[in-house]
Short mmCIF file of C-alpha atoms in Angstrom, two decimals:
data_model
loop_
_atom_site.label_atom_id
_atom_site.label_comp_id
_atom_site.label_asym_id
_atom_site.label_seq_id
_atom_site.Cartn_x
_atom_site.Cartn_y
_atom_site.Cartn_z
CA MET A 1 14.81 26.13 -9.19
CA GLU A 2 14.48 27.02 -5.50
CA ILE A 3 11.00 28.32 -6.11
CA PHE A 4 9.97 25.06 -7.79
CA ALA A 5 11.53 23.07 -4.92
CA GLY A 6 9.75 25.25 -2.38
CA LEU A 7 6.41 24.95 -4.11
CA SER A 8 6.90 21.15 -4.41
CA VAL A 9 7.55 20.86 -0.63
CA ALA A 10 4.64 23.15 0.17
CA PHE A 11 2.29 21.16 -2.03
CA LEU A 12 3.36 17.91 -0.48
CA LEU A 13 2.98 19.21 3.07
CA LEU A 14 -0.46 20.66 2.41
CA VAL A 15 -1.74 17.55 0.67
CA ALA A 16 -0.29 15.30 3.40
CA LEU A 17 -1.88 17.47 6.13
CA ALA A 18 -5.30 17.39 4.42
CA VAL A 19 -5.18 13.61 3.85
CA ALA A 20 -3.96 12.98 7.34
CA THR A 21 -6.65 15.08 8.89
CA LYS A 22 -9.25 13.35 6.81
CA THR A 23 -7.85 9.93 7.66
CA PHE A 24 -7.78 10.62 11.45
CA SER A 25 -11.37 11.81 11.19
CA LEU A 26 -12.20 8.57 9.44
CA TRP A 27 -10.47 6.64 12.15
CA ARG A 28 -12.53 8.31 14.85
CA ARG A 29 -15.63 6.83 13.11
CA THR A 30 -14.37 3.50 12.12
CA ARG A 31 -11.62 2.79 14.74
CA GLY A 32 -9.86 0.89 11.94
CA ILE A 33 -6.10 0.23 12.53
CA PRO A 34 -5.19 0.92 8.90
CA GLU A 35 -6.75 4.31 9.11
CA LEU A 36 -4.79 5.14 12.25
CA LEU A 37 -1.47 3.89 10.84
CA LEU A 38 -1.96 5.80 7.53
CA GLY A 39 -2.61 9.02 9.44
CA MET A 40 0.35 8.47 11.71
CA TYR A 41 2.61 7.88 8.73
CA LEU A 42 1.50 10.99 6.95
CA MET A 43 1.55 13.23 10.04
CA CYS A 44 4.91 12.01 11.39
CA ALA A 45 6.98 11.27 8.25
CA THR A 46 5.63 14.15 6.07
CA VAL A 47 3.75 16.87 7.89
CA LEU A 48 6.01 17.00 10.94
CA GLY A 49 9.15 15.15 9.98
CA TYR A 50 9.93 16.72 6.61
CA PRO A 51 9.87 20.33 7.97
CA LEU A 52 11.92 19.32 10.99
CA MET A 53 14.48 17.69 8.79
CA ILE A 54 14.75 20.84 6.64
CA ALA A 55 15.20 22.95 9.78
CA ALA A 56 17.74 20.50 11.18
CA ALA A 57 19.73 20.90 7.96
CA ARG A 58 19.97 24.60 8.59
CA ILE A 59 20.70 24.66 12.34
CA PRO A 60 23.90 23.10 13.68
CA PRO A 61 23.30 20.33 16.23
CA ALA A 62 25.53 22.19 18.71
CA GLU A 63 22.92 24.96 18.78
CA MET A 64 19.83 22.84 19.01
CA TRP A 65 20.41 19.12 19.21
CA PRO A 66 16.86 18.25 20.40
CA LEU A 67 15.63 19.46 17.07
CA HIS A 68 17.83 17.00 15.22
CA LEU A 69 16.87 14.17 17.55
CA GLY A 70 13.23 15.08 17.42
CA ALA A 71 13.29 15.10 13.67
CA GLN A 72 14.90 11.64 13.53
CA VAL A 73 12.52 10.15 16.08
CA ILE A 74 9.34 11.61 14.56
CA MET A 75 10.36 10.54 11.03
CA SER A 76 11.15 7.04 12.37
CA ALA A 77 7.75 6.84 14.05
CA GLY A 78 6.13 7.71 10.72
CA PHE A 79 7.94 4.94 8.84
CA VAL A 80 7.29 2.41 11.65
CA SER A 81 3.58 3.29 10.99
CA LEU A 82 3.93 2.75 7.26
CA LEU A 83 5.68 -0.62 7.81
CA PHE A 84 2.87 -1.78 10.17
CA PHE A 85 0.26 -0.50 7.63
CA THR A 86 1.71 -2.59 4.81
CA LEU A 87 2.07 -5.62 7.01
CA GLY A 88 -1.50 -5.36 8.37
CA VAL A 89 -3.16 -4.63 5.11
CA PHE A 90 -1.21 -6.83 2.63
CA ARG A 91 0.52 -9.56 4.66
CA PRO A 92 -1.26 -10.07 7.95
CA GLY A 93 0.12 -12.95 9.87
CA VAL A 94 2.92 -13.76 7.36
CA LEU A 95 6.12 -14.67 9.10
CA TRP A 96 8.65 -13.27 6.62
CA ALA A 97 6.76 -9.98 6.50
CA ARG A 98 6.77 -9.74 10.32
CA CYS A 99 10.50 -10.45 10.36
CA LEU A 100 11.13 -7.73 7.72
CA VAL A 101 9.10 -5.25 9.79
CA GLY A 102 10.85 -6.21 12.97
CA LEU A 103 14.26 -5.96 11.43
CA SER A 104 13.49 -2.58 9.87
CA ILE A 105 12.20 -1.29 13.20
CA ALA A 106 15.36 -2.56 14.91
CA VAL A 107 17.52 -0.78 12.38
CA LEU A 108 15.53 2.43 12.88
CA ALA A 109 15.94 2.17 16.69
CA VAL A 110 19.65 1.67 16.31
CA GLY A 111 19.75 4.69 14.04
CA CYS A 112 17.87 6.80 16.60
CA VAL A 113 20.21 5.64 19.34
CA GLY A 114 23.17 6.38 17.16
CA VAL A 115 21.88 9.88 16.39
CA PHE A 116 21.36 10.54 20.09
CA GLY A 117 24.81 9.37 20.84
CA GLU A 118 26.34 11.66 18.22
CA LEU A 119 24.18 14.70 19.11
CA THR A 120 24.98 14.49 22.80
CA GLY A 121 28.66 13.98 22.20
CA GLU A 122 31.34 16.65 22.61
CA ASN A 123 31.35 17.98 19.01
CA PRO A 124 28.11 16.80 17.44
CA ARG A 125 28.11 16.74 13.62
CA PRO A 126 25.01 16.82 11.39
CA ILE A 127 23.91 13.40 10.67
CA SER A 128 24.23 13.98 6.94
CA GLU A 129 28.02 14.04 7.48
CA LEU A 130 28.03 10.61 9.05
CA ILE A 131 27.89 8.02 6.21
CA GLY A 132 27.29 5.02 8.46
CA LEU A 133 24.42 6.61 10.40
CA THR A 134 22.93 8.02 7.20
CA LEU A 135 22.88 4.53 5.66
CA ILE A 136 21.45 3.02 8.76
CA THR A 137 18.64 5.59 9.06
CA THR A 138 17.85 5.55 5.34
CA ALA A 139 17.74 1.84 4.56
CA PRO A 140 14.54 1.03 6.53
CA ILE A 141 12.82 4.08 4.91
CA ALA A 142 13.72 2.69 1.51
CA ILE A 143 12.50 -0.71 2.48
CA ALA A 144 9.20 0.66 3.73
CA TYR A 145 8.50 2.59 0.49
CA PHE A 146 9.64 -0.08 -2.01
CA TRP A 147 7.92 -2.93 -0.12
CA THR A 148 4.70 -0.97 0.02
CA MET A 149 5.03 -0.11 -3.68
CA LEU A 150 5.51 -3.83 -4.59
CA GLU A 151 2.58 -5.01 -2.52
CA SER A 152 0.32 -2.25 -3.86
CA LEU A 153 1.18 -2.71 -7.51
CA ARG A 154 0.89 -6.51 -7.23
CA TYR A 155 -2.58 -6.06 -5.68
CA TYR A 156 -3.53 -3.57 -8.27
CA GLN A 157 -2.87 -6.16 -11.03
CA ARG A 158 -5.38 -8.46 -9.24
CA LEU A 159 -7.92 -5.67 -8.87
CA ARG A 160 -7.78 -4.89 -12.62
CA LEU A 161 -8.83 -8.45 -13.28
CA ARG A 162 -11.72 -8.13 -10.81
CA LEU A 163 -12.69 -4.81 -12.46
CA LYS A 164 -13.15 -6.49 -15.80
CA LEU A 165 -15.81 -8.75 -14.16
CA GLY A 166 -17.45 -5.95 -12.33
CA LEU A 167 -16.11 -7.17 -9.01
CA ALA A 168 -14.25 -4.01 -8.07
CA GLU A 169 -14.86 -0.38 -8.06
CA ALA A 170 -12.78 1.74 -10.42
CA ALA A 171 -12.15 4.38 -7.75
CA VAL A 172 -10.62 1.72 -5.40
CA VAL A 173 -8.58 0.11 -8.13
CA ASN A 174 -7.18 3.48 -8.96
CA ARG A 175 -6.52 4.36 -5.36
CA VAL A 176 -4.37 1.26 -4.91
CA LEU A 177 -2.47 2.04 -8.14
CA LEU A 178 -1.88 5.66 -7.00
CA TRP A 179 -0.66 4.50 -3.54
CA GLY A 180 1.81 2.19 -5.21
CA LEU A 181 3.03 4.96 -7.55
CA MET A 182 3.31 7.39 -4.64
CA CYS A 183 5.53 4.96 -2.77
CA LEU A 184 7.56 4.46 -5.95
CA ALA A 185 8.24 8.26 -6.30
CA ALA A 186 8.99 8.56 -2.64
CA GLY A 187 11.35 5.53 -2.64
CA ILE A 188 13.26 6.79 -5.62
CA ALA A 189 13.52 10.23 -3.96
CA VAL A 190 14.97 8.57 -0.84
CA VAL A 191 17.59 6.70 -2.86
CA ILE A 192 18.55 9.80 -4.91
CA SER A 193 18.80 11.90 -1.71
CA LEU A 194 21.07 9.26 -0.14
CA VAL A 195 23.31 8.97 -3.26
CA GLY A 196 23.38 12.72 -3.51
CA MET A 197 24.45 13.09 0.20
CA LEU A 198 27.18 10.46 -0.17
CA ALA A 199 28.47 12.03 -3.40
CA GLY A 200 28.27 15.54 -2.05
CA SER A 201 25.88 16.62 -4.81
CA PHE A 202 22.76 16.76 -2.70
CA LEU A 203 22.24 20.50 -3.37
CA ASP A 204 23.15 20.39 -7.11
CA ALA A 205 20.53 21.94 -9.40
CA SER A 206 19.84 18.70 -11.20
CA THR A 207 19.34 16.73 -8.00
CA VAL A 208 17.06 19.40 -6.60
CA LEU A 209 15.06 19.47 -9.83
CA VAL A 210 14.60 15.68 -9.91
CA LEU A 211 13.74 15.49 -6.15
CA SER A 212 11.22 18.33 -6.54
CA GLY A 213 9.54 16.60 -9.47
CA LEU A 214 9.39 13.38 -7.41
CA GLY A 215 7.87 15.34 -4.57
CA ALA A 216 5.25 16.78 -6.79
CA MET A 217 4.48 13.29 -8.10
CA HIS A 218 4.31 12.01 -4.53
CA ALA A 219 1.86 14.77 -3.57
CA GLY A 220 -0.22 14.41 -6.69
CA CYS A 221 -0.66 10.69 -6.27
CA LEU A 222 -1.54 11.16 -2.59
CA PHE A 223 -4.13 13.87 -3.49
CA LEU A 224 -5.83 11.96 -6.28
CA ALA A 225 -5.84 8.80 -4.23
CA PHE A 226 -7.46 10.00 -1.11
CA HIS A 227 -9.00 13.36 -1.97
CA PRO A 228 -9.85 13.22 -5.61
CA PRO A 229 -11.72 16.21 -7.17
CA ASP A 230 -15.12 15.65 -8.68
CA TRP A 231 -13.84 15.75 -12.25
CA TYR A 232 -11.37 12.98 -11.51
CA ARG A 233 -14.10 10.85 -9.94
CA SER A 234 -16.32 11.46 -12.90
CA TRP A 235 -13.46 10.47 -15.23
CA LEU A 236 -12.93 7.20 -13.32
CA GLY A 237 -16.67 6.54 -13.25
CA ARG A 238 -16.94 6.86 -16.99
CA GLY A 239 -14.89 3.70 -17.23
CA ALA A 240 -11.66 5.47 -18.03
CA PRO A 241 -8.65 3.14 -18.12
CA VAL A 242 -7.08 2.67 -14.65
CA GLU A 243 -3.83 1.47 -16.09
CA ALA A 244 -0.68 3.52 -15.49
CA SER A 245 -0.05 4.12 -19.14
CA MET B 1 -5.19 -20.61 6.52
CA ALA B 2 -8.40 -22.29 5.43
CA ASP B 3 -10.13 -21.66 2.14
CA SER B 4 -13.41 -19.87 2.07
CA ALA B 5 -16.79 -21.60 2.40
CA ALA B 6 -17.71 -20.42 -1.19
CA PHE B 7 -14.64 -22.02 -2.57
CA GLU B 8 -15.14 -25.28 -0.77
CA LEU B 9 -18.82 -25.39 -1.95
CA ALA B 10 -17.90 -24.82 -5.51
CA CYS B 11 -15.18 -27.51 -5.47
CA GLU B 12 -17.37 -30.01 -3.68
CA THR B 13 -20.23 -29.55 -6.17
CA LEU B 14 -17.80 -29.85 -9.15
CA ALA B 15 -16.29 -33.05 -7.77
CA LEU B 16 -19.84 -34.57 -7.30
CA ASP B 17 -21.36 -33.45 -10.51
CA THR B 18 -18.50 -34.07 -12.96
CA SER B 19 -15.89 -36.66 -13.75
CA LEU B 20 -13.15 -34.47 -12.11
CA ASP B 21 -11.55 -35.81 -9.01
CA ARG B 22 -11.43 -33.62 -5.90
CA LEU B 23 -7.86 -32.41 -6.46
CA THR B 24 -8.51 -31.54 -10.18
CA ALA B 25 -11.76 -29.73 -9.24
CA ARG B 26 -9.97 -27.59 -6.69
CA GLY B 27 -7.22 -26.78 -9.11
CA THR B 28 -9.72 -25.84 -11.77
CA VAL B 29 -11.59 -23.53 -9.54
CA ARG B 30 -8.28 -21.92 -8.27
CA LEU B 31 -7.32 -21.25 -11.86
CA ALA B 32 -10.65 -19.57 -12.53
CA LEU B 33 -10.23 -17.51 -9.43
CA LYS B 34 -6.67 -16.50 -10.40
CA ALA B 35 -7.99 -15.29 -13.71
CA ALA B 36 -10.41 -13.16 -11.83
CA GLY B 37 -7.83 -11.70 -9.45
CA LEU B 38 -9.33 -13.58 -6.46
CA GLU B 39 -8.04 -15.93 -3.87
CA ALA B 40 -9.59 -19.06 -2.57
CA ARG B 41 -9.02 -17.96 1.08
CA HIS B 42 -11.07 -14.73 0.77
CA VAL B 43 -13.55 -15.11 -2.05
CA ALA B 44 -17.10 -14.26 -1.09
CA PRO B 45 -20.15 -16.16 -2.31
CA ASP B 46 -21.26 -13.28 -4.63
CA GLN B 47 -17.81 -13.08 -6.08
CA MET B 48 -17.56 -16.82 -6.56
CA ALA B 49 -20.91 -16.76 -8.32
CA VAL B 50 -19.55 -14.27 -10.84
CA VAL B 51 -16.49 -16.41 -11.53
CA VAL B 52 -18.58 -19.55 -11.83
CA ALA B 53 -20.89 -17.80 -14.33
CA ASN B 54 -18.19 -16.14 -16.45
CA LEU B 55 -14.90 -18.05 -16.21
CA LEU B 56 -15.45 -21.55 -14.94
CA PRO B 57 -17.27 -22.83 -18.05
CA LYS B 58 -14.24 -22.20 -20.16
CA GLU B 59 -12.00 -24.00 -17.71
CA LEU B 60 -14.32 -27.02 -17.64
CA ALA B 61 -14.46 -27.18 -21.48
CA ALA B 62 -10.72 -27.12 -21.54
CA ARG B 63 -10.75 -30.21 -19.29
CA GLY B 64 -13.33 -32.05 -21.39
CA VAL B 65 -16.15 -31.75 -18.96
CA GLU B 66 -19.49 -32.20 -20.72
CA ASP B 67 -22.44 -30.04 -19.93
CA GLY B 68 -20.27 -27.53 -18.12
CA ASP B 69 -22.95 -24.82 -18.30
CA ARG B 70 -25.44 -27.04 -16.43
CA VAL B 71 -22.84 -27.78 -13.74
CA CYS B 72 -21.95 -24.12 -13.37
CA ALA B 73 -25.62 -23.19 -13.05
CA ALA B 74 -25.95 -25.73 -10.28
CA VAL B 75 -22.92 -24.31 -8.54
CA GLY B 76 -24.29 -20.82 -8.84
CA ALA B 77 -27.69 -21.92 -7.40
CA LYS B 78 -26.00 -23.33 -4.35
CA LEU B 79 -23.83 -20.26 -3.90
CA THR B 80 -26.94 -18.00 -3.78
CA ARG B 81 -28.20 -20.07 -0.76
CA LEU B 82 -24.80 -19.87 1.01
CA ARG B 83 -24.65 -17.67 4.05
CA THR B 84 -21.28 -17.07 5.67
CA ASP B 85 -19.99 -15.09 8.59
CA GLU B 86 -16.60 -14.61 6.90
CA ALA B 87 -15.79 -10.90 6.70
CA ALA B 88 -12.20 -10.70 5.69
CA GLU B 89 -10.39 -7.40 6.07
CA THR B 90 -9.09 -7.52 2.55
CA PRO B 91 -6.76 -4.79 1.11
CA GLU B 92 -9.68 -3.86 -1.21
CA ALA B 93 -11.96 -3.30 1.76
CA VAL B 94 -9.36 -1.12 3.50
CA PHE B 95 -8.66 1.03 0.46
CA ALA B 96 -12.41 1.36 -0.14
CA ARG B 97 -12.84 2.73 3.44
CA LEU B 98 -9.84 5.07 3.06
CA GLY B 99 -11.55 6.92 0.29
CA GLY B 100 -14.63 7.53 2.33
#
């Protein structure tokens, strides 16, 4: 079980690093904001944030509180990037979307301040033991993932119609689908982690198994979306169905 | 946000060449675009041309418009001459770049 969990985490980190590197390289050429935001999300929330969170879970805050704070701030920066990515790509200039992003960022900021306050207090406790702070810091992350998922899958439905008329490329249609599915897997993992923490069953074998599976799905979708191997491109090009059946 | 030049051209031509009033013409074209997964705000001339050729005749027939094929051909011809500066950063364009 631990081996599977470790492999799942390692796979996710490697894929996120590869895609982030590729995306930053693309940004240097295009100077496109979406490229920058995607790279920031992957680097902060996954490549750096995830290992820092794992380390923070093993080192008490009293011994190294900057690690805990750093993990929280870097993860938050990653999800702010994801929120801005979804806003800019799918809902540019839409008032309710701007309000959603603004509110989520505000909650994340409150969470970071709360974490700082707790960590610099007299007897700092791990954030996972503070239900209120955990909810505050987790809610915007769940919002970021599920909102991105909804926008992606909704847009995928429209691209499918265009594909039938030859107005879209199969690879692009598939990429949008995989991005949506990736966010679905990640969002579900966030919710399960939260429930597990609150119920005290976060480290149960069944929870770890499910989270590891979702992590592998997260990584797999990310890999196929942004770094597909030749055999996958060929399969898409042969007019393979792009539905998530 | 304003609709695209290609959409406006298609609607204007429909309203002039058929018995459809302006509002009905716009609604008909919007329905055809929706069936193609496109939006009136961002549709490019080449995309509009494909919709006009493949989906609009059926919509016109459903509304009792006679000689719908001739009208669609006329719209298509005008669309090929349309030049626009619109370059919308659509989600499709972004995801196409992200794979490169």
